[in-house]
CSV table of C-alpha atoms in Angstrom, one decimal:
chain,number,residue,atom,x,y,z
A,834,MET,CA,88.4,68.8,103.6
A,835,SER,CA,87.5,68.8,107.3
A,836,ASP,CA,86.7,72.3,109.2
A,837,VAL,CA,89.9,71.2,111.2
A,838,ASP,CA,92.0,70.7,108.1
A,839,ALA,CA,90.8,73.9,106.6
A,840,LEU,CA,91.5,75.9,109.8
A,841,ASN,CA,95.1,74.6,109.6
A,842,ARG,CA,95.4,75.6,106.5
A,843,THR,CA,94.5,79.0,107.4
A,844,LEU,CA,96.3,79.0,110.4
A,845,ALA,CA,99.8,78.3,108.2
A,846,VAL,CA,99.2,81.2,106.3
A,847,GLU,CA,98.6,83.6,109.8
A,848,HIS,CA,102.3,81.9,110.9
A,849,ARG,CA,103.6,83.6,107.7
A,850,THR,CA,101.9,86.6,107.9
A,851,ILE,CA,102.9,87.2,111.6
A,852,TYR,CA,106.9,86.5,110.3
A,853,ALA,CA,106.4,88.9,107.4
A,854,TYR,CA,104.7,91.8,109.5
A,855,GLY,CA,107.9,91.9,111.8
A,856,VAL,CA,110.0,92.5,108.6
A,857,VAL,CA,107.8,94.9,107.4
A,858,GLY,CA,107.4,96.8,110.7
A,859,GLY,CA,110.7,97.5,110.6
A,860,HIS,CA,110.9,99.5,107.5
A,861,ALA,CA,107.3,101.1,107.5
A,862,SER,CA,107.3,104.7,107.8
A,863,VAL,CA,106.2,106.7,110.8
A,864,ARG,CA,102.3,107.4,109.3
A,865,ALA,CA,102.3,103.3,108.7
A,866,THR,CA,103.7,102.4,111.7
A,867,PRO,CA,100.1,102.3,113.6
A,868,LEU,CA,98.8,100.3,110.8
A,869,ALA,CA,101.7,97.9,110.8
A,870,THR,CA,101.4,97.3,114.7
A,871,ALA,CA,97.7,97.1,114.3
A,872,GLY,CA,98.0,94.4,111.3
A,873,PHE,CA,100.6,92.6,113.5
A,874,VAL,CA,98.3,92.5,116.7
A,875,ALA,CA,95.5,91.5,114.9
A,876,HIS,CA,96.8,88.7,113.0
A,877,ARG,CA,98.3,87.3,116.2
A,878,ALA,CA,94.9,87.4,117.9
A,879,ARG,CA,93.4,85.5,114.8
A,880,ARG,CA,96.5,83.2,115.1
A,881,ASP,CA,95.5,82.2,118.6
A,882,GLN,CA,91.9,82.2,117.6
A,883,LEU,CA,92.5,79.5,115.0
A,884,GLU,CA,94.8,77.5,117.1
A,885,ALA,CA,92.1,77.6,120.0
A,886,LEU,CA,89.3,76.2,117.3
A,887,VAL,CA,91.7,73.7,116.2
A,888,ARG,CA,92.0,72.4,119.4
A,889,GLY,CA,88.6,72.6,120.4
A,890,ALA,CA,87.7,70.5,117.2
A,891,GLY,CA,89.9,68.0,118.7
A,892,GLY,CA,92.8,68.6,116.3
A,893,VAL,CA,96.3,69.4,116.5
A,894,PRO,CA,97.4,73.2,115.4
A,895,VAL,CA,100.3,73.6,112.8
A,896,ALA,CA,103.1,75.0,114.1
A,897,ALA,CA,105.1,78.0,112.5
A,898,ASP,CA,108.5,77.4,110.8
A,899,PRO,CA,111.5,79.2,112.4
A,900,ALA,CA,111.8,81.3,109.7
A,901,TYR,CA,110.2,82.1,105.9
A,902,ALA,CA,111.8,83.4,103.1
A,903,MET,CA,110.5,87.0,102.0
A,904,SER,CA,109.9,86.4,98.0
A,905,THR,CA,109.8,90.3,97.8
A,906,PRO,CA,112.7,92.4,99.7
A,907,VAL,CA,111.6,95.0,102.1
A,908,THR,CA,113.9,97.8,101.8
A,909,ASP,CA,112.1,101.2,102.4
A,910,PRO,CA,108.7,102.4,103.6
A,911,LEU,CA,107.3,102.0,99.9
A,912,SER,CA,108.1,98.1,99.7
A,913,ALA,CA,106.8,97.7,103.2
A,914,ALA,CA,103.7,98.9,102.5
A,915,THR,CA,103.4,96.9,99.1
A,916,VAL,CA,104.6,93.8,100.8
A,917,ALA,CA,102.0,94.2,103.7
A,918,ALA,CA,99.2,95.0,101.2
A,919,ALA,CA,100.3,92.0,99.6
A,920,LEU,CA,100.2,89.7,102.8
A,921,GLU,CA,96.9,90.9,103.7
A,922,ASP,CA,95.9,89.7,99.7
A,923,ALA,CA,97.2,86.4,100.6
A,924,CYS,CA,95.6,86.3,104.0
A,925,ALA,CA,92.3,87.1,102.0
A,926,VAL,CA,92.8,84.0,99.9
A,927,ALA,CA,93.0,81.7,102.8
A,928,TYR,CA,90.1,83.3,104.7
A,929,GLU,CA,87.9,83.0,101.4
A,930,GLN,CA,88.9,79.4,101.0
A,931,LEU,CA,87.8,79.0,104.8
A,932,VAL,CA,84.5,80.1,104.1
A,933,VAL,CA,84.0,78.2,101.0
A,934,ALA,CA,85.1,74.7,102.7
A,935,ALA,CA,83.8,75.5,106.3
A,936,GLN,CA,80.9,73.2,107.2
A,937,ASP,CA,80.0,75.1,110.4
A,938,PRO,CA,78.0,78.3,109.8
A,939,ALA,CA,79.7,80.3,112.5
A,940,LEU,CA,83.0,79.1,110.8
A,941,ARG,CA,81.9,80.6,107.6
A,942,THR,CA,80.9,83.5,109.5
A,943,LEU,CA,84.4,84.0,111.0
A,944,GLY,CA,86.1,83.5,108.1
A,945,ALA,CA,83.9,86.1,106.4
A,946,THR,CA,84.4,88.5,109.0
A,947,VAL,CA,88.2,88.1,109.0
A,948,LEU,CA,88.5,88.4,105.3
A,949,VAL,CA,86.6,91.9,105.2
A,950,GLU,CA,89.2,92.9,108.0
A,951,VAL,CA,92.2,91.8,106.1
A,952,ALA,CA,90.7,93.5,102.7
A,953,THR,CA,90.2,96.9,104.8
A,954,ARG,CA,93.9,96.6,105.9
A,955,ALA,CA,95.1,95.7,102.4
A,956,ALA,CA,93.2,98.7,101.2
A,957,ARG,CA,94.8,100.7,103.4
A,958,TRP,CA,98.3,99.9,102.6
A,959,ARG,CA,97.7,100.2,99.2
A,960,LEU,CA,96.6,104.2,99.8
A,961,LEU,CA,99.7,104.2,101.7
A,962,ALA,CA,101.7,103.1,99.0
A,963,GLY,CA,100.0,105.0,96.3
A,964,VAL,CA,98.5,102.5,94.1
A,965,SER,CA,95.1,101.8,93.0
A,966,ALA,CA,93.4,100.5,96.3
A,967,THR,CA,90.2,98.5,95.1
A,968,LEU,CA,89.6,94.9,94.4
A,969,ALA,CA,86.4,93.5,93.3
A,970,PHE,CA,87.0,90.0,94.8
A,971,PRO,CA,89.7,90.2,97.6
A,972,GLY,CA,90.7,86.2,98.1
A,973,ARG,CA,89.5,85.0,94.6
A,974,GLY,CA,91.3,86.9,92.2
B,273,MET,CA,96.6,82.2,88.0
B,274,PRO,CA,94.6,85.1,89.3
B,275,ARG,CA,96.7,88.0,90.5
B,276,ALA,CA,95.7,87.7,94.4
B,277,ARG,CA,96.0,83.9,94.4
B,278,SER,CA,98.9,84.2,92.7
B,279,ALA,CA,100.3,86.9,95.3
B,280,ALA,CA,99.0,84.3,98.1
B,281,ARG,CA,101.3,81.2,96.8
B,282,GLY,CA,104.2,83.7,95.8
B,283,MET,CA,104.4,86.2,98.5
B,284,LEU,CA,105.9,84.0,101.3
B,285,ASP,CA,107.2,80.1,101.0
B,286,SER,CA,107.9,78.1,103.9
B,287,ARG,CA,111.5,77.0,103.6
B,288,SER,CA,110.2,73.6,102.9
B,289,ALA,CA,108.3,74.5,99.8
B,290,ARG,CA,110.8,77.0,98.6
B,291,VAL,CA,112.8,75.1,96.3
B,292,SER,CA,110.1,73.5,94.3
B,293,ASP,CA,108.2,76.4,94.0
B,294,ALA,CA,111.0,79.3,93.4
B,295,SER,CA,111.9,77.3,89.9
B,296,SER,CA,108.7,77.5,88.6
B,297,GLN,CA,107.1,80.9,89.8
B,298,GLY,CA,110.1,83.2,88.8
B,299,ASP,CA,109.5,85.0,92.0
B,300,THR,CA,112.5,86.8,93.9
B,301,VAL,CA,113.2,84.1,96.3
B,302,THR,CA,116.1,84.4,98.4
B,303,ALA,CA,118.1,81.7,98.9
B,304,ARG,CA,117.9,81.7,102.8
B,305,PRO,CA,116.7,84.3,105.2
B,306,THR,CA,118.7,87.3,105.6
B,307,ARG,CA,120.7,87.9,109.0
B,308,ARG,CA,117.8,90.4,109.8
B,309,GLU,CA,114.9,87.9,109.1
B,310,ALA,CA,116.5,85.1,111.0
B,311,LEU,CA,117.0,87.5,114.1
B,312,ALA,CA,113.6,88.2,113.9
B,313,ALA,CA,112.5,84.8,113.6
B,314,ALA,CA,114.4,84.3,116.8
B,315,GLY,CA,112.9,86.7,118.8
B,316,LEU,CA,115.9,88.6,119.2
B,317,LEU,CA,115.3,91.6,117.2
B,318,CYS,CA,112.5,94.4,118.0
B,319,LEU,CA,111.7,95.5,114.6
B,320,GLY,CA,111.1,99.2,113.7
B,321,ALA,CA,111.4,102.5,115.3
B,322,ALA,CA,108.7,104.3,117.4
B,323,GLY,CA,106.5,101.7,118.6
B,324,GLY,CA,107.8,99.1,116.0
B,325,VAL,CA,106.6,95.6,115.7
B,326,LEU,CA,108.0,93.2,118.0
B,327,VAL,CA,108.5,89.3,116.5
B,328,SER,CA,108.0,86.6,119.0
B,329,ARG,CA,109.3,83.4,118.3
B,330,ARG,CA,107.1,80.5,117.7
B,331,GLY,CA,107.7,76.8,116.8
B,332,ALA,CA,111.3,77.0,116.3
B,333,GLY,CA,112.4,73.7,115.3
B,334,GLU,CA,109.1,72.3,114.7
B,335,SER,CA,107.6,70.7,111.5
B,336,PRO,CA,106.4,73.1,109.0
B,337,PRO,CA,102.8,73.5,108.3
B,338,SER,CA,101.3,70.9,106.9
B,339,GLY,CA,98.6,72.5,105.0
B,340,SER,CA,100.5,74.5,102.8
B,341,GLY,CA,100.6,73.3,99.0
B,342,LYS,CA,97.8,70.9,99.8
B,343,SER,CA,94.9,73.0,98.7
B,344,GLY,CA,96.7,76.0,96.5
B,345,PRO,CA,94.4,78.8,95.0
B,346,THR,CA,93.5,76.5,92.1
B,347,ALA,CA,91.7,74.0,94.2
B,348,ALA,CA,88.2,72.6,93.1
B,349,ARG,CA,85.7,74.5,94.4
B,350,THR,CA,82.1,73.3,95.4
B,351,SER,CA,79.5,74.4,93.1
B,352,PRO,CA,77.1,76.8,94.9
B,353,THR,CA,74.3,75.8,96.8
B,354,VAL,CA,71.8,77.4,99.1
B,355,PRO,CA,70.2,75.1,101.9
B,356,GLY,CA,66.7,75.0,101.4
B,357,SER,CA,66.6,77.1,98.4
B,358,ALA,CA,65.3,74.5,96.0
B,359,GLY,CA,61.9,74.6,94.9
B,360,SER,CA,61.1,77.3,97.6
B,361,PRO,CA,59.8,80.6,96.1
B,362,ALA,CA,61.9,83.7,96.1
B,363,THR,CA,61.0,86.2,98.7
B,364,ALA,CA,63.4,88.8,97.5
B,365,THR,CA,62.8,92.5,98.5
B,366,ALA,CA,60.4,94.2,96.7
B,367,SER,CA,62.8,96.3,95.1
B,368,SER,CA,62.0,97.0,91.7
B,369,THR,CA,65.3,95.5,90.4
B,370,THR,CA,64.1,92.3,91.4
B,371,ALA,CA,60.9,92.4,89.6
B,372,ALA,CA,62.0,89.6,87.1
B,373,PRO,CA,60.9,86.2,88.4
B,374,VAL,CA,63.4,84.3,89.9
B,375,GLY,CA,62.3,80.9,90.2
B,376,LEU,CA,64.5,78.5,91.9
B,377,ALA,CA,67.3,81.3,92.8
B,378,ALA,CA,68.1,81.7,96.1
B,379,PRO,CA,66.6,84.6,98.1
B,380,SER,CA,69.6,85.6,99.8
B,381,LEU,CA,71.1,85.7,96.6
B,382,VAL,CA,68.7,87.7,94.7
B,383,GLU,CA,68.9,90.0,97.6
B,384,ALA,CA,72.3,90.4,97.1
B,385,TYR,CA,71.7,91.1,93.6
B,386,ALA,CA,69.5,93.6,94.3
B,387,ALA,CA,71.3,95.8,97.1
B,388,GLU,CA,74.4,95.7,94.2
B,389,HIS,CA,72.3,96.8,91.9
B,390,GLN,CA,71.3,99.8,93.8
B,391,LEU,CA,74.9,100.5,94.9
B,392,VAL,CA,75.8,100.4,91.1
B,393,ALA,CA,72.6,102.8,90.6
B,394,ARG,CA,73.9,105.0,93.2
B,395,TYR,CA,77.3,105.5,91.8
B,396,GLU,CA,75.9,106.1,88.4
B,397,GLN,CA,74.1,108.8,89.4
B,398,VAL,CA,76.8,110.5,91.5
B,399,VAL,CA,79.9,109.6,89.2
B,400,ARG,CA,80.3,112.7,87.0
B,401,ASP,CA,82.7,115.5,86.5
B,402,ALA,CA,85.9,115.7,89.0
B,403,THR,CA,84.5,112.5,90.8
B,404,ALA,CA,84.2,110.4,87.8
B,405,ALA,CA,87.8,109.2,87.6
B,406,GLN,CA,88.2,109.0,91.6
B,407,LEU,CA,84.9,106.6,91.8
B,408,ALA,CA,85.3,104.9,88.2
B,409,PRO,CA,87.3,101.9,89.7
B,410,VAL,CA,84.8,101.6,92.8
B,411,LEU,CA,81.9,101.6,90.2
B,412,ALA,CA,83.6,99.1,88.0
B,413,ASP,CA,84.1,96.5,90.9
B,414,HIS,CA,80.4,97.2,91.7
B,415,ARG,CA,79.5,96.1,88.2
B,416,ARG,CA,81.7,93.0,88.3
B,417,HIS,CA,79.8,92.2,91.6
B,418,LEU,CA,76.6,92.4,89.9
B,419,ASP,CA,77.6,90.5,87.0
B,420,ALA,CA,78.7,87.7,89.2
B,421,PHE,CA,75.6,87.5,91.4
B,422,ALA,CA,73.4,87.6,88.0
B,423,ALA,CA,75.8,84.6,87.0
B,424,ALA,CA,75.1,82.9,90.4
B,425,ILE,CA,71.4,83.3,89.8
B,426,LEU,CA,71.3,82.2,86.2
B,427,ALA,CA,73.3,79.2,87.2
B,428,ALA,CA,70.6,78.1,89.8
B,429,ASP,CA,67.7,79.5,87.6
B,430,PRO,CA,68.4,80.0,83.7
B,431,SER,CA,64.8,81.3,83.2
B,432,TRP,CA,65.6,84.4,85.4
B,433,THR,CA,66.2,87.7,83.6
B,434,PRO,CA,68.3,90.6,85.1
B,435,GLN,CA,66.7,93.7,85.4
B,436,PRO,CA,68.7,96.2,83.4
B,437,LEU,CA,70.1,99.5,85.0
B,438,PRO,CA,68.5,102.6,84.0
B,439,PRO,CA,70.2,104.8,82.3
B,440,ALA,CA,72.3,107.4,83.9
B,441,ALA,CA,70.5,110.4,82.4
B,442,ALA,CA,67.3,108.9,83.2
B,443,SER,CA,66.8,111.2,86.3
B,444,PRO,CA,65.8,114.7,85.5
B,445,THR,CA,67.4,116.2,88.1
B,446,PRO,CA,70.8,114.8,89.8
B,447,PRO,CA,70.8,114.1,93.3
B,448,PRO,CA,73.1,116.1,95.2
B,449,ARG,CA,76.5,114.5,95.2
B,450,PRO,CA,77.0,112.4,98.4
B,451,SER,CA,79.8,113.0,100.6
B,452,PRO,CA,82.6,110.6,100.6
B,453,GLY,CA,81.8,109.8,104.1
B,454,SER,CA,78.1,109.0,103.1
B,455,LEU,CA,79.1,106.5,100.4
B,456,ALA,CA,81.6,104.9,102.8
B,457,ALA,CA,79.0,104.1,105.1
B,458,LEU,CA,76.8,102.7,102.5
B,459,GLU,CA,79.9,100.5,101.7
B,460,ARG,CA,80.3,99.7,104.9
B,461,SER,CA,76.6,98.9,105.4
B,462,ALA,CA,76.6,96.7,102.1
B,463,SER,CA,79.5,94.5,103.5
B,464,ALA,CA,77.9,93.9,106.9
B,465,ALA,CA,74.9,93.0,105.0
B,466,LEU,CA,76.9,90.4,103.1
B,467,VAL,CA,78.8,88.8,105.9
B,468,ALA,CA,75.5,88.3,107.4
B,469,ARG,CA,74.3,86.1,104.5
B,470,VAL,CA,77.5,84.0,104.7
B,471,ALA,CA,76.1,81.7,107.5
B,472,GLY,CA,72.8,81.2,105.4
B,473,VAL,CA,74.8,79.6,102.2
B,474,ASP,CA,77.7,77.4,101.8
B,475,GLY,CA,80.3,76.5,99.1
B,476,ASP,CA,81.3,78.8,96.4
B,477,LEU,CA,78.4,81.4,97.0
B,478,ALA,CA,79.5,81.7,100.6
B,479,GLY,CA,83.0,82.6,99.2
B,480,LEU,CA,81.4,84.8,96.9
B,481,PHE,CA,79.3,86.7,99.5
B,482,ALA,CA,82.3,87.0,101.9
B,483,SER,CA,84.8,88.2,99.2
B,484,VAL,CA,82.5,90.8,98.1
B,485,ALA,CA,81.7,91.8,101.2
B,486,ALA,CA,85.5,92.3,101.6
B,487,SER,CA,85.5,94.2,98.4
B,488,GLU,CA,83.0,96.8,99.8
B,489,ALA,CA,84.9,97.2,102.9
B,490,GLY,CA,87.8,98.0,101.1
B,491,HIS,CA,85.6,100.7,98.8
B,492,ALA,CA,85.0,102.2,102.3
B,493,GLN,CA,88.7,102.8,102.8
B,494,VAL,CA,89.0,104.4,99.2
B,495,VAL,CA,85.6,106.6,98.9
B,496,GLY,CA,86.4,107.6,102.7
B,497,ALA,CA,89.9,108.8,102.0
B,498,LEU,CA,88.4,111.2,98.8
B,499,ARG,CA,88.2,114.8,98.9
B,500,TRP,CA,86.0,116.5,96.4
B,501,ALA,CA,84.5,119.9,96.0
B,502,ALA,CA,81.3,120.6,97.7
B,503,ALA,CA,79.2,121.9,94.7
B,504,SER,CA,78.6,119.4,92.1
């Protein structure tokens, strides 16, 4: 897999995450709203960065779908926190795969850096949801 | 399928992938986006009270992401490789935890093992009485990290012998219980050190370093949120 393919695969996950964070933000508690906002902003920034990297490598960034189906309903602050944690976990998988696939060392470092970011937010969401917040191997199951 | 990877696949499916995935996963998948979701996607709905999230509209009408589904969580992994490590002498830190011969094992991997070993030893020392239940999951994660690093070293050098952990009761005078903040700082430091190692390795080993770094960062959040009595 080329680095462009790996980047685009990660970008597709960011598109879905950004969409879903909009849904999460609508149901987050007042206490969780700063985390929801920060997560949304962070993922948009990473999306933009990934798009720029794809273009810089001569590729074409994958586009977002018009909408995505939420596989878990978000109806209240607890479900919002639970879904947000799962979203970050999904991003962790994507970035771990980017690290594994990337040929460029700088890209691996970027992937690891973002993996740390999303795992940190996932832990914070799990704390808010009142569930066990630790994962031994984020992104790897 | 491992839990996190399953979540990654099942949490959100693009509409193009939903039909095939829904039947096989058993997830609660909506037949179509709700009105609220559709509005959000169209960028018309500002979700959330008090500084909530505004969803922008991007890519409407464009083709779905081509990457999804091509290489899922079960994609084949490359073997751990460490550029320049083959045949080179190990230059691990002089920690007592790495006293065993390491042969062909990658220096950075052995150093990562040593650092994790020290973290485990640290937690072994401080996990007692009221803190035990709170820190046990973190300690369990660190032990799994240690096992993973040891397995990776052994894969590169079957003659390598892992150093056994010192028994928790070996210390005649238990050290003072650290503050949650200091443990969080240890975790953040360990995480940063692993991220710094990722550029020097590739393949699955890079993924392992990154994943453990992420775990340590999550630990920092968890232990930083703990509260326990000052007296031990």
